[in-house]
XYZ file of N, CA and C in Angstrom:
825
model
N 27.761 -17.719 40.139
C 27.659 -18.267 38.781
C 27.343 -17.130 37.807
N 28.164 -17.063 36.756
C 27.974 -15.981 35.797
C 26.718 -16.199 34.969
N 26.028 -15.088 34.711
C 24.841 -15.172 33.859
C 25.262 -15.368 32.414
N 24.570 -16.243 31.727
C 24.855 -16.484 30.319
C 24.255 -15.374 29.472
N 25.042 -14.934 28.504
C 24.541 -13.926 27.581
C 23.704 -14.592 26.497
N 22.592 -13.981 26.194
C 21.700 -14.530 25.170
C 21.731 -13.633 23.951
N 22.006 -14.221 22.830
C 22.011 -13.452 21.593
C 20.589 -13.218 21.121
N 20.318 -11.999 20.720
C 19.006 -11.669 20.172
C 19.051 -11.858 18.663
N 18.208 -12.725 18.184
C 18.202 -13.006 16.752
C 17.690 -11.807 15.964
N 18.417 -11.475 14.922
C 17.970 -10.404 14.040
C 16.798 -10.908 13.206
N 15.863 -10.032 12.889
C 14.731 -10.451 12.052
C 15.214 -11.005 10.715
N 14.571 -12.053 10.265
C 14.940 -12.621 8.966
C 14.493 -11.699 7.841
N 15.218 -11.746 6.737
C 14.854 -10.939 5.576
C 14.678 -11.835 4.370
N 13.943 -11.335 3.382
C 13.656 -12.142 2.201
C 13.198 -11.243 1.063
N 13.232 -11.788 -0.133
C 12.623 -11.144 -1.291
C 11.256 -11.799 -1.497
N 10.216 -11.011 -1.533
C 8.866 -11.552 -1.629
C 8.214 -11.191 -2.959
N 7.614 -12.185 -3.589
C 6.844 -11.952 -4.795
C 7.647 -11.285 -5.883
N 7.037 -10.308 -6.526
C 7.659 -9.629 -7.665
C 8.533 -8.466 -7.249
N 8.647 -8.228 -5.949
C 9.497 -7.134 -5.491
C 10.905 -7.660 -5.240
N 11.880 -7.126 -5.951
C 13.249 -7.638 -5.886
C 14.039 -7.092 -4.712
N 13.508 -6.076 -4.041
C 14.202 -5.533 -2.880
C 14.049 -6.441 -1.674
N 14.889 -6.218 -0.686
C 14.856 -7.033 0.523
C 13.797 -6.517 1.492
N 13.100 -7.429 2.141
C 12.099 -7.058 3.138
C 12.402 -7.764 4.453
N 12.012 -7.145 5.552
C 12.131 -7.772 6.868
C 10.876 -8.604 7.108
N 11.061 -9.903 7.277
C 9.902 -10.770 7.439
C 9.177 -10.486 8.749
N 7.868 -10.390 8.674
C 7.033 -10.204 9.857
C 6.641 -11.589 10.357
N 7.176 -11.972 11.500
C 6.900 -13.312 12.040
C 5.969 -13.264 13.242
N 5.812 -12.087 13.818
C 4.911 -11.898 14.948
C 4.296 -10.512 14.831
N 2.969 -10.454 14.857
C 2.287 -9.166 14.764
C 2.672 -8.266 15.931
N 2.736 -8.835 17.127
C 3.067 -8.048 18.310
C 4.481 -7.482 18.218
N 5.434 -8.311 17.790
C 6.820 -7.844 17.692
C 6.969 -6.772 16.610
N 6.247 -6.921 15.498
C 6.327 -5.930 14.433
C 5.791 -4.588 14.899
N 4.696 -4.605 15.622
C 4.127 -3.362 16.143
C 5.091 -2.712 17.136
N 5.755 -3.522 17.954
C 6.738 -2.987 18.894
C 7.892 -2.326 18.145
N 8.303 -2.933 17.022
C 9.365 -2.335 16.216
C 8.922 -1.003 15.614
N 7.736 -1.000 15.006
C 7.254 0.203 14.331
C 7.050 1.357 15.302
N 6.470 1.065 16.463
C 6.181 2.140 17.419
C 7.380 2.416 18.325
N 8.123 1.368 18.700
C 9.248 1.562 19.605
C 10.409 2.281 18.958
N 10.727 1.914 17.721
C 11.856 2.532 17.034
C 11.460 3.791 16.267
N 10.312 3.744 15.635
C 9.909 4.858 14.775
C 9.234 6.004 15.486
N 8.581 5.702 16.642
C 7.841 6.729 17.372
C 6.953 7.553 16.423
N 6.038 6.903 15.700
C 5.274 7.596 14.657
C 4.430 8.760 15.146
N 3.843 8.620 16.328
C 2.945 9.680 16.779
C 3.688 10.951 17.178
N 5.001 10.854 17.314
C 5.779 12.050 17.647
C 6.254 12.779 16.387
N 5.973 12.204 15.227
C 6.404 12.795 13.970
C 5.308 13.687 13.384
N 5.713 14.545 12.486
C 4.781 15.470 11.843
C 3.780 14.717 10.972
N 2.506 15.048 11.129
C 1.455 14.460 10.294
C 1.264 15.306 9.035
N 0.855 14.643 7.949
C 0.586 15.331 6.677
C 1.791 16.134 6.197
N 2.933 15.461 6.140
C 4.161 16.125 5.702
C 4.163 16.381 4.198
N 3.449 15.562 3.444
C 3.497 15.635 1.987
C 2.185 16.096 1.348
N 1.168 16.360 2.158
C -0.150 16.709 1.625
C -0.701 17.933 2.331
N -1.681 18.561 1.671
C -2.449 19.656 2.283
C -3.924 19.312 2.136
N -4.503 18.771 3.187
C -5.875 18.274 3.101
C -6.910 19.388 3.073
N -6.510 20.617 3.386
C -7.448 21.735 3.318
C -7.553 22.307 1.915
N -6.652 21.893 1.028
C -6.640 22.406 -0.344
C -7.558 21.573 -1.233
N -8.085 22.194 -2.277
C -8.955 21.476 -3.212
C -8.161 20.749 -4.297
N -6.855 20.961 -4.339
C -6.005 20.227 -5.285
C -4.686 19.869 -4.615
N -4.073 18.803 -5.109
C -2.732 18.408 -4.699
C -1.923 18.158 -5.961
N -0.759 18.785 -6.070
C 0.096 18.605 -7.239
C 1.373 17.886 -6.834
N 1.855 17.018 -7.719
C 3.038 16.212 -7.426
C 3.747 15.870 -8.724
N 5.056 16.045 -8.743
C 5.857 15.635 -9.896
C 6.124 14.145 -9.802
N 5.737 13.420 -10.839
C 5.897 11.972 -10.833
C 5.902 11.456 -12.263
N 6.796 10.531 -12.562
C 6.858 9.917 -13.886
C 7.012 10.954 -14.998
N 7.848 11.951 -14.741
C 8.136 13.020 -15.707
C 6.895 13.828 -16.067
N 5.928 13.873 -15.162
C 4.711 14.668 -15.356
C 4.392 15.442 -14.083
N 3.601 16.454 -14.250
C 3.049 17.176 -13.100
C 1.628 16.688 -12.913
N 1.415 15.862 -11.908
C 0.092 15.327 -11.642
C -0.674 16.286 -10.733
N -1.951 16.463 -11.021
C -2.821 17.292 -10.189
C -4.053 16.495 -9.811
N -4.295 16.383 -8.515
C -5.423 15.608 -8.009
C -6.431 16.525 -7.340
N -7.688 16.340 -7.669
C -8.760 17.063 -6.986
C -9.006 16.428 -5.624
N -9.269 17.258 -4.622
C -9.636 16.796 -3.291
C -10.971 17.436 -2.893
N -11.625 16.820 -1.930
C -12.890 17.369 -1.423
C -12.808 17.476 0.095
N -12.146 18.534 0.595
C -11.963 18.676 2.046
C -13.266 18.672 2.832
N -14.332 19.198 2.246
C -15.611 19.266 2.961
C -16.159 17.878 3.277
N -15.774 16.877 2.478
C -16.268 15.513 2.694
C -15.717 14.895 3.972
N -14.629 15.458 4.488
C -14.020 14.900 5.690
C -14.929 15.024 6.905
N -15.929 15.892 6.821
C -16.866 16.047 7.941
C -17.858 14.895 8.011
N -17.935 14.081 6.942
C -18.829 12.921 6.924
C -18.146 11.742 7.603
N -18.744 11.155 8.640
C -18.112 10.043 9.360
C -17.738 8.897 8.422
N -16.506 8.420 8.552
C -16.057 7.275 7.765
C -15.516 7.613 6.398
N -15.611 8.860 5.978
C -15.121 9.248 4.658
C -13.727 9.844 4.797
N -12.724 9.114 4.336
C -11.338 9.595 4.400
C -10.694 9.639 3.023
N -11.341 9.048 2.023
C -10.735 8.935 0.703
C -10.915 10.142 -0.189
N -11.540 11.194 0.324
C -11.769 12.385 -0.499
C -10.586 13.341 -0.487
N -9.579 13.043 0.336
C -8.345 13.824 0.364
C -7.164 12.863 0.365
N -5.997 13.387 0.045
C -4.796 12.566 0.049
C -4.211 12.472 1.451
N -3.548 11.335 1.711
C -2.812 11.119 2.949
C -1.352 10.836 2.601
N -0.471 11.027 3.570
C 0.948 10.792 3.319
C 1.222 9.398 2.771
N 0.485 8.402 3.268
C 0.751 7.023 2.831
C 0.532 6.852 1.334
N -0.446 7.584 0.758
C -0.687 7.490 -0.682
C 0.453 8.076 -1.485
N 1.012 9.183 -1.006
C 2.146 9.799 -1.682
C 3.379 8.906 -1.546
N 3.602 8.360 -0.361
C 4.732 7.456 -0.141
C 4.649 6.255 -1.082
N 3.460 5.645 -1.193
C 3.308 4.480 -2.060
C 3.553 4.844 -3.515
N 2.980 5.950 -3.977
C 3.145 6.352 -5.373
C 4.611 6.604 -5.711
N 5.300 7.338 -4.860
C 6.710 7.638 -5.114
C 7.586 6.403 -4.911
N 7.170 5.480 -4.037
C 7.890 4.210 -3.899
C 7.820 3.411 -5.196
N 6.626 3.348 -5.792
C 6.478 2.615 -7.050
C 7.408 3.186 -8.117
N 7.412 4.504 -8.248
C 8.270 5.147 -9.235
C 9.743 4.849 -8.943
N 10.147 4.978 -7.685
C 11.538 4.771 -7.287
C 11.975 3.319 -7.500
N 11.102 2.377 -7.121
C 11.437 0.956 -7.273
C 11.577 0.570 -8.735
N 10.744 1.135 -9.601
C 10.873 0.882 -11.041
C 12.178 1.477 -11.564
N 12.504 2.690 -11.131
C 13.752 3.326 -11.556
C 14.965 2.487 -11.168
N 14.891 1.811 -10.011
C 16.006 0.994 -9.525
C 15.942 -0.448 -10.024
N 14.945 -0.743 -10.874
C 14.733 -2.104 -11.406
C 14.448 -3.126 -10.309
N 13.898 -2.667 -9.192
C 13.458 -3.587 -8.148
C 12.011 -4.018 -8.361
N 11.360 -3.344 -9.295
C 9.962 -3.612 -9.599
C 9.740 -3.327 -11.071
N 8.957 -4.161 -11.714
C 8.594 -3.930 -13.112
C 7.073 -3.959 -13.226
N 6.500 -2.864 -13.683
C 5.046 -2.783 -13.805
C 4.567 -2.818 -15.255
N 5.465 -2.677 -16.191
C 5.076 -2.629 -17.599
C 4.381 -3.920 -18.021
N 3.157 -3.764 -18.536
C 2.398 -4.907 -19.016
C 1.737 -5.736 -17.935
N 1.820 -5.315 -16.669
C 1.202 -6.072 -15.587
C -0.226 -5.609 -15.337
N -0.982 -6.433 -14.633
C -2.341 -6.079 -14.230
C -2.338 -5.719 -12.751
N -2.893 -4.537 -12.448
C -2.867 -4.010 -11.085
C -4.277 -3.644 -10.653
N -4.624 -3.986 -9.427
C -5.875 -3.531 -8.811
C -5.514 -2.693 -7.602
N -6.060 -1.467 -7.545
C -5.866 -0.633 -6.365
C -7.123 -0.688 -5.511
N -6.948 -0.973 -4.227
C -8.059 -1.010 -3.279
C -8.175 0.324 -2.562
N -9.408 0.745 -2.293
C -9.621 1.992 -1.580
C -8.870 3.134 -2.221
N -9.028 3.287 -3.531
C -8.174 4.184 -4.309
C -8.301 5.647 -3.906
N -9.459 6.058 -3.378
C -9.605 7.446 -2.937
C -9.422 8.430 -4.072
N -8.400 9.274 -3.971
C -8.112 10.255 -5.021
C -7.358 9.633 -6.193
N -6.812 8.430 -6.011
C -6.295 7.666 -7.143
C -4.827 7.823 -7.481
N -4.041 8.469 -6.629
C -2.658 8.766 -6.992
C -1.836 7.517 -7.304
N -1.831 6.530 -6.416
C -0.987 5.355 -6.619
C -1.369 4.592 -7.882
N -2.665 4.451 -8.128
C -3.105 3.747 -9.327
C -2.740 4.493 -10.595
N -2.860 5.810 -10.563
C -2.483 6.630 -11.723
C -0.997 6.469 -12.016
N -0.174 6.512 -10.976
C 1.267 6.352 -11.159
C 1.593 4.961 -11.697
N 0.927 3.934 -11.192
C 1.166 2.578 -11.703
C 0.858 2.498 -13.193
N -0.215 3.176 -13.631
C -0.562 3.189 -15.056
C 0.501 3.930 -15.867
N 0.989 5.038 -15.338
C 2.039 5.794 -16.034
C 3.325 4.987 -16.128
N 3.496 4.022 -15.222
C 4.672 3.160 -15.245
C 4.465 1.916 -16.095
N 3.299 1.832 -16.765
C 3.101 0.770 -17.746
C 2.096 -0.301 -17.401
N 1.439 -0.195 -16.262
C 0.485 -1.228 -15.852
C -0.914 -0.964 -16.386
N -1.707 -2.020 -16.477
C -3.134 -1.915 -16.757
C -3.831 -1.932 -15.407
N -4.349 -0.784 -14.988
C -4.793 -0.601 -13.608
C -6.308 -0.466 -13.519
N -6.883 -1.148 -12.533
C -8.281 -0.929 -12.157
C -8.270 -0.299 -10.773
N -8.744 0.939 -10.683
C -8.799 1.656 -9.410
C -10.185 1.459 -8.816
N -10.271 0.902 -7.624
C -11.559 0.551 -7.034
C -11.822 1.319 -5.745
N -13.112 1.539 -5.491
C -13.530 2.159 -4.232
C -15.034 1.972 -4.096
N -15.588 2.488 -3.009
C -17.023 2.410 -2.771
C -17.777 3.277 -3.776
N -19.052 2.975 -4.023
C -19.820 3.701 -5.050
C -19.801 5.215 -4.911
N -19.913 5.726 -3.679
C -19.991 7.175 -3.500
C -18.641 7.869 -3.630
N -17.560 7.097 -3.834
C -16.227 7.704 -3.998
C -15.784 7.749 -5.459
N -16.566 7.160 -6.342
C -16.096 6.957 -7.712
C -16.089 8.232 -8.563
N -16.980 9.174 -8.280
C -17.058 10.386 -9.101
C -15.748 11.172 -9.048
N -15.261 11.436 -7.828
C -13.999 12.162 -7.674
C -12.840 11.357 -8.237
N -12.850 10.061 -7.995
C -11.790 9.188 -8.495
C -11.713 9.220 -10.014
N -12.857 9.131 -10.675
C -12.869 9.142 -12.137
C -12.399 10.487 -12.687
N -12.781 11.577 -12.028
C -12.314 12.894 -12.461
C -10.790 12.959 -12.444
N -10.187 12.424 -11.410
C -8.736 12.474 -11.296
C -8.048 11.584 -12.326
N -8.620 10.422 -12.571
C -8.045 9.538 -13.594
C -8.116 10.206 -14.964
N -9.276 10.723 -15.309
C -9.443 11.355 -16.625
C -8.531 12.568 -16.780
N -8.450 13.400 -15.742
C -7.684 14.640 -15.830
C -6.199 14.391 -16.026
N -5.686 13.324 -15.433
C -4.244 13.092 -15.491
C -3.805 12.249 -16.680
N -4.746 11.951 -17.559
C -4.372 11.288 -18.811
C -4.710 12.152 -20.020
N -5.018 13.430 -19.758
C -5.330 14.350 -20.852
C -4.086 14.831 -21.587
N -2.925 14.793 -20.916
C -1.705 15.368 -21.491
C -0.993 14.453 -22.477
N -1.572 13.327 -22.768
C -0.934 12.422 -23.718
C -1.068 10.985 -23.255
N -0.770 10.045 -24.132
C -0.934 8.635 -23.795
C 0.038 8.188 -22.711
N -0.421 7.318 -21.845
C 0.437 6.721 -20.825
C 0.969 5.390 -21.338
N 1.964 4.861 -20.651
C 2.494 3.555 -21.029
C 1.477 2.462 -20.769
N 0.641 2.673 -19.752
C -0.373 1.689 -19.408
C -1.765 2.265 -19.542
N -2.690 1.780 -18.733
C -4.077 2.253 -18.802
C -4.669 2.269 -17.401
N -5.740 3.051 -17.240
C -6.396 3.147 -15.938
C -7.897 3.283 -16.123
N -8.640 2.537 -15.342
C -10.089 2.674 -15.341
C -10.598 2.485 -13.915
N -11.812 2.939 -13.674
C -12.389 2.962 -12.332
C -13.495 1.925 -12.225
N -13.561 1.251 -11.073
C -14.592 0.235 -10.872
C -15.024 0.214 -9.410
N -16.294 -0.087 -9.189
C -16.841 -0.174 -7.838
C -16.399 -1.477 -7.171
N -16.027 -1.410 -5.902
C -15.687 -2.614 -5.148
C -15.924 -2.362 -3.669
N -16.763 -3.198 -3.073
C -17.006 -3.157 -1.637
C -16.317 -4.347 -1.001
N -15.402 -4.110 -0.083
C -14.658 -5.195 0.542
C -15.606 -6.176 1.229
N -15.282 -7.444 1.097
C -16.080 -8.482 1.724
C -17.152 -9.048 0.825
N -17.560 -8.279 -0.198
C -18.537 -8.768 -1.168
C -17.838 -9.628 -2.217
N -18.608 -10.391 -2.966
C -18.041 -11.138 -4.084
C -17.493 -10.151 -5.102
N -16.294 -10.404 -5.575
C -15.681 -9.476 -6.521
C -16.145 -9.766 -7.937
N -16.082 -8.751 -8.782
C -16.432 -8.900 -10.190
C -15.432 -9.834 -10.850
N -15.914 -10.767 -11.634
C -15.037 -11.758 -12.267
C -13.986 -11.120 -13.166
N -14.258 -9.902 -13.684
C -13.297 -9.265 -14.575
C -12.001 -8.902 -13.851
N -12.039 -8.832 -12.524
C -10.831 -8.506 -11.765
C -9.880 -9.687 -11.648
N -10.395 -10.892 -11.849
C -9.548 -12.084 -11.684
C -9.517 -12.957 -12.939
N -10.079 -12.463 -14.025
C -10.064 -13.209 -15.279
C -9.426 -12.363 -16.374
N -8.631 -12.972 -17.252
C -8.360 -14.409 -17.361
C -7.405 -14.936 -16.304
N -6.833 -14.060 -15.495
C -5.981 -14.498 -14.394
C -6.042 -13.455 -13.285
N -5.562 -13.845 -12.110
C -5.519 -12.895 -11.003
C -4.534 -11.772 -11.333
N -4.740 -10.607 -10.746
C -3.823 -9.494 -11.030
C -2.402 -9.812 -10.576
N -1.449 -9.159 -11.222
C -0.049 -9.323 -10.823
C 0.223 -8.590 -9.510
N -0.454 -7.463 -9.331
C -0.264 -6.658 -8.117
C -1.607 -6.195 -7.579
N -1.701 -6.140 -6.267
C -2.784 -5.437 -5.579
C -2.103 -4.388 -4.717
N -2.535 -3.142 -4.853
C -1.913 -2.060 -4.098
C -2.976 -1.319 -3.293
N -2.548 -0.666 -2.234
C -3.490 0.102 -1.436
C -2.752 0.986 -0.452
N -3.317 2.155 -0.176
C -2.747 3.046 0.834
C -3.831 3.424 1.828
N -3.445 3.397 3.093
C -4.352 3.755 4.187
C -5.614 2.883 4.192
N -5.442 1.603 3.897
C -6.586 0.682 3.910
C -6.709 -0.057 5.244
N -5.697 0.084 6.103
C -5.736 -0.542 7.428
C -6.032 0.561 8.432
N -7.309 0.827 8.657
C -7.664 2.005 9.454
C -8.594 1.718 10.622
N -9.267 0.560 10.632
C -10.092 0.206 11.787
C -10.269 -1.305 11.847
N -10.384 -1.822 13.078
C -10.481 -3.267 13.260
C -11.716 -3.844 12.590
N -12.798 -3.074 12.535
C -14.045 -3.577 11.957
C -13.908 -3.888 10.471
N -12.951 -3.232 9.793
C -12.793 -3.424 8.354
C -11.767 -4.491 8.004
N -11.018 -4.988 8.991
C -9.925 -5.924 8.714
C -10.420 -7.206 8.061
N -11.478 -7.792 8.597
C -11.962 -9.062 8.058
C -12.405 -8.928 6.606
N -13.170 -7.881 6.291
C -13.633 -7.681 4.916
C -12.464 -7.402 3.974
N -11.484 -6.642 4.436
C -10.306 -6.374 3.619
C -9.576 -7.667 3.285
N -9.416 -8.539 4.274
C -8.700 -9.795 4.033
C -9.490 -10.742 3.131
N -10.805 -10.726 3.254
C -11.629 -11.532 2.339
C -11.366 -11.108 0.900
N -11.347 -9.792 0.674
C -11.125 -9.278 -0.675
C -9.711 -9.568 -1.157
N -8.724 -9.418 -0.294
C -7.344 -9.714 -0.681
C -7.196 -11.182 -1.085
N -7.824 -12.075 -0.338
C -7.732 -13.511 -0.665
C -8.445 -13.819 -1.976
N -9.544 -13.119 -2.259
C -10.252 -13.326 -3.520
C -9.422 -12.840 -4.704
N -8.726 -11.737 -4.516
C -7.990 -11.124 -5.620
C -6.662 -11.813 -5.912
N -6.086 -12.476 -4.937
C -4.698 -12.929 -5.056
C -4.581 -14.358 -5.548
N -3.739 -14.525 -6.569
C -3.354 -15.842 -7.027
C -1.940 -16.135 -6.572
N -1.376 -17.225 -7.086
C -0.042 -17.636 -6.655
C 1.039 -16.653 -7.074
N 0.761 -15.840 -8.103
C 1.777 -14.920 -8.613
C 1.525 -13.476 -8.193
N 0.489 -13.239 -7.382
C 0.107 -11.869 -7.024
C 0.976 -11.326 -5.894
N 1.430 -10.096 -6.053
C 2.183 -9.391 -5.005
C 1.341 -8.221 -4.501
N 1.182 -8.131 -3.184
C 0.411 -7.058 -2.565
C 1.369 -6.034 -1.977
N 1.106 -4.762 -2.236
C 1.894 -3.669 -1.651
C 0.935 -2.735 -0.934
N 1.103 -2.608 0.379
C 0.210 -1.787 1.192
C 1.011 -0.764 1.993
N 0.648 0.493 1.854
C 1.225 1.561 2.669
C 0.163 2.036 3.638
N 0.556 2.326 4.861
C -0.450 2.718 5.840
C 0.028 3.753 6.829
N -0.897 4.622 7.227
C -0.618 5.594 8.274
C -0.604 4.865 9.627
N 0.420 5.133 10.428
C 0.548 4.495 11.733
C -0.135 5.356 12.793
N -1.437 5.165 12.919
C -2.219 5.945 13.885
C -2.494 5.151 15.152
N -2.845 3.872 14.967
C -3.340 3.056 16.071
C -2.635 1.702 16.043
N -1.821 1.427 17.064
C -1.062 0.182 17.071
C -1.957 -1.049 17.163
N -3.096 -0.923 17.835
C -4.004 -2.064 17.978
C -4.587 -2.483 16.624
N -4.901 -1.512 15.775
C -5.452 -1.817 14.455
C -4.416 -2.510 13.580
N -3.184 -2.001 13.590
C -2.123 -2.613 12.792
C -1.849 -4.037 13.271
N -1.793 -4.224 14.586
C -1.553 -5.558 15.130
C -2.686 -6.512 14.768
N -3.909 -6.012 14.828
C -5.072 -6.833 14.451
C -4.964 -7.304 13.011
N -4.615 -6.378 12.102
C -4.476 -6.742 10.690
C -3.353 -7.745 10.487
N -2.180 -7.473 11.035
C -1.032 -8.346 10.815
C -1.287 -9.747 11.375
N -1.873 -9.819 12.563
C -2.143 -11.114 13.178
C -3.090 -11.948 12.314
N -4.139 -11.305 11.804
C -5.094 -12.014 10.956
C -4.492 -12.357 9.596
N -3.740 -11.419 9.017
C -3.162 -11.634 7.684
C -2.110 -12.722 7.681
N -1.380 -12.894 8.783
C -0.319 -13.900 8.850
C -0.847 -15.320 8.721
N -2.133 -15.520 8.919
C -2.710 -16.846 8.754
C -2.673 -17.290 7.291
N -2.776 -16.337 6.365
C -2.867 -16.678 4.946
C -1.757 -16.096 4.085
N -1.013 -15.130 4.614
C -0.002 -14.447 3.818
C 1.353 -14.435 4.513
N 2.406 -14.483 3.708
C 3.739 -14.154 4.185
C 3.901 -12.651 4.011
N 4.384 -11.991 5.061
C 4.426 -10.525 5.070
C 5.851 -10.046 5.294
N 6.244 -9.040 4.534
C 7.528 -8.392 4.737
C 7.332 -6.899 4.892
N 8.153 -6.290 5.711
C 8.129 -4.836 5.889
C 9.293 -4.243 5.102
N 9.003 -3.253 4.271
C 10.024 -2.637 3.434
C 10.637 -1.457 4.173
N 11.939 -1.526 4.413
C 12.643 -0.482 5.150
C 12.613 0.840 4.395
N 12.600 1.938 5.140
C 12.529 3.262 4.531
C 13.702 3.551 3.595
N 14.838 2.896 3.800
C 15.985 3.133 2.930
C 15.697 2.738 1.483
N 14.633 1.939 1.273
C 14.265 1.529 -0.071
C 13.148 2.391 -0.659
N 12.632 3.339 0.117
C 11.610 4.242 -0.378
C 12.283 5.369 -1.164
N 11.470 6.170 -1.822
C 12.004 7.354 -2.478
C 12.650 8.235 -1.415
N 13.882 8.694 -1.632
C 14.601 9.438 -0.579
C 13.920 10.718 -0.120
N 13.084 11.310 -0.945
C 12.409 12.555 -0.571
C 11.036 12.335 0.045
N 10.624 11.085 0.135
C 9.269 10.796 0.625
C 9.326 9.643 1.624
N 9.887 9.951 2.785
C 10.003 8.997 3.878
C 9.403 9.594 5.139
N 8.725 8.758 5.909
C 8.063 9.248 7.120
C 7.916 8.108 8.118
N 8.236 8.375 9.366
C 8.039 7.369 10.416
C 6.569 7.162 10.737
N 5.711 7.999 10.190
C 4.271 7.835 10.408
C 3.646 6.861 9.409
N 4.458 6.310 8.510
C 3.949 5.428 7.450
C 4.720 4.114 7.473
N 4.023 3.020 7.246
C 4.661 1.710 7.065
C 4.366 1.224 5.650
N 5.226 0.343 5.148
C 5.055 -0.197 3.799
C 5.301 -1.695 3.853
N 4.262 -2.470 3.524
C 4.329 -3.930 3.606
C 4.154 -4.563 2.227
N 4.795 -5.717 2.044
C 4.580 -6.543 0.865
C 4.070 -7.894 1.349
N 3.037 -8.416 0.684
C 2.425 -9.685 1.086
C 2.314 -10.617 -0.112
N 2.495 -11.918 0.146
C 2.205 -12.955 -0.847
C 1.442 -14.077 -0.158
N 0.638 -14.788 -0.910
C -0.148 -15.874 -0.335
C 0.766 -16.973 0.197
N 0.506 -17.459 1.390
C 1.358 -18.456 2.013
C 1.367 -19.772 1.261
N 0.284 -20.103 0.623
C 0.199 -21.408 -0.035
C 1.274 -21.573 -1.098
N 1.726 -20.463 -1.656
C 2.772 -20.510 -2.655
C 4.039 -19.796 -2.192
N 4.097 -19.479 -0.904
C 5.198 -18.644 -0.430
C 6.560 -19.285 -0.648
N 6.640 -20.621 -0.549
C 7.924 -21.279 -0.671
C 8.547 -21.090 -2.039
N 7.716 -20.812 -3.033
C 8.254 -20.618 -4.386
C 8.513 -19.146 -4.667
N 8.153 -18.262 -3.721
C 8.281 -16.832 -3.990
C 9.220 -16.107 -3.035
N 9.852 -16.851 -2.123
C 10.749 -16.249 -1.163
C 12.187 -16.569 -1.516
N 13.013 -15.561 -1.550
C 14.437 -15.731 -1.824
C 15.219 -15.162 -0.659
N 15.712 -16.063 0.233
C 16.457 -15.589 1.395
C 17.873 -15.180 1.002
């Protein structure tokens, strides 16, 4: 008796939230991790392709400007402190935002954006230069460097949008100003999925920040498959998640060591998905 051939279903795709590009829907955390690690082989790729963490500054051309970010390499010796230097995921996210706006797949002008775990602040600064009103948030001891970078990169003239810095500890009650008079249009973050212990607090904050119209964009370094699977499995309970293929990233800033996800709240997902 001949064996029957079984067709393997291709992952479904959709347009999620305010992002007009196509995303691959994440329907299983385990399967998504197998795709990212099995096809991309992230750990075999070069780390820090776009950054120099030993340098005290990082310069990047973005939004018709030369942006310069201060870094604090010495802070990396402090356990748990990773936001004092730039990571590839932050550069990928920033250049993705610029590229998506250029292609009219994303519109940030006049929108409200909250950046989580802003670190050196690159993605939030770029969002402001693209016309958004941005609040860049991080832990109290990270705000000094963050504010220096925000101030320094708006000295050359007015931006289309605005940027300010605010303290935010994941899992705590958020300041009402972040969700009033309405929830932000976008929540962005890079390298915020870094350990299982932080996943629950991160999701608490994401749920507090997100309304029916909020689109979340998260870029992350692919270091540990267990951490990514933990986040995706927990997030799928409340969010519809799509993975943005590298072909939609800025062509000069692509890396198999980085993933880029878009999330929307499931309660309103049926009104925000376009298959």
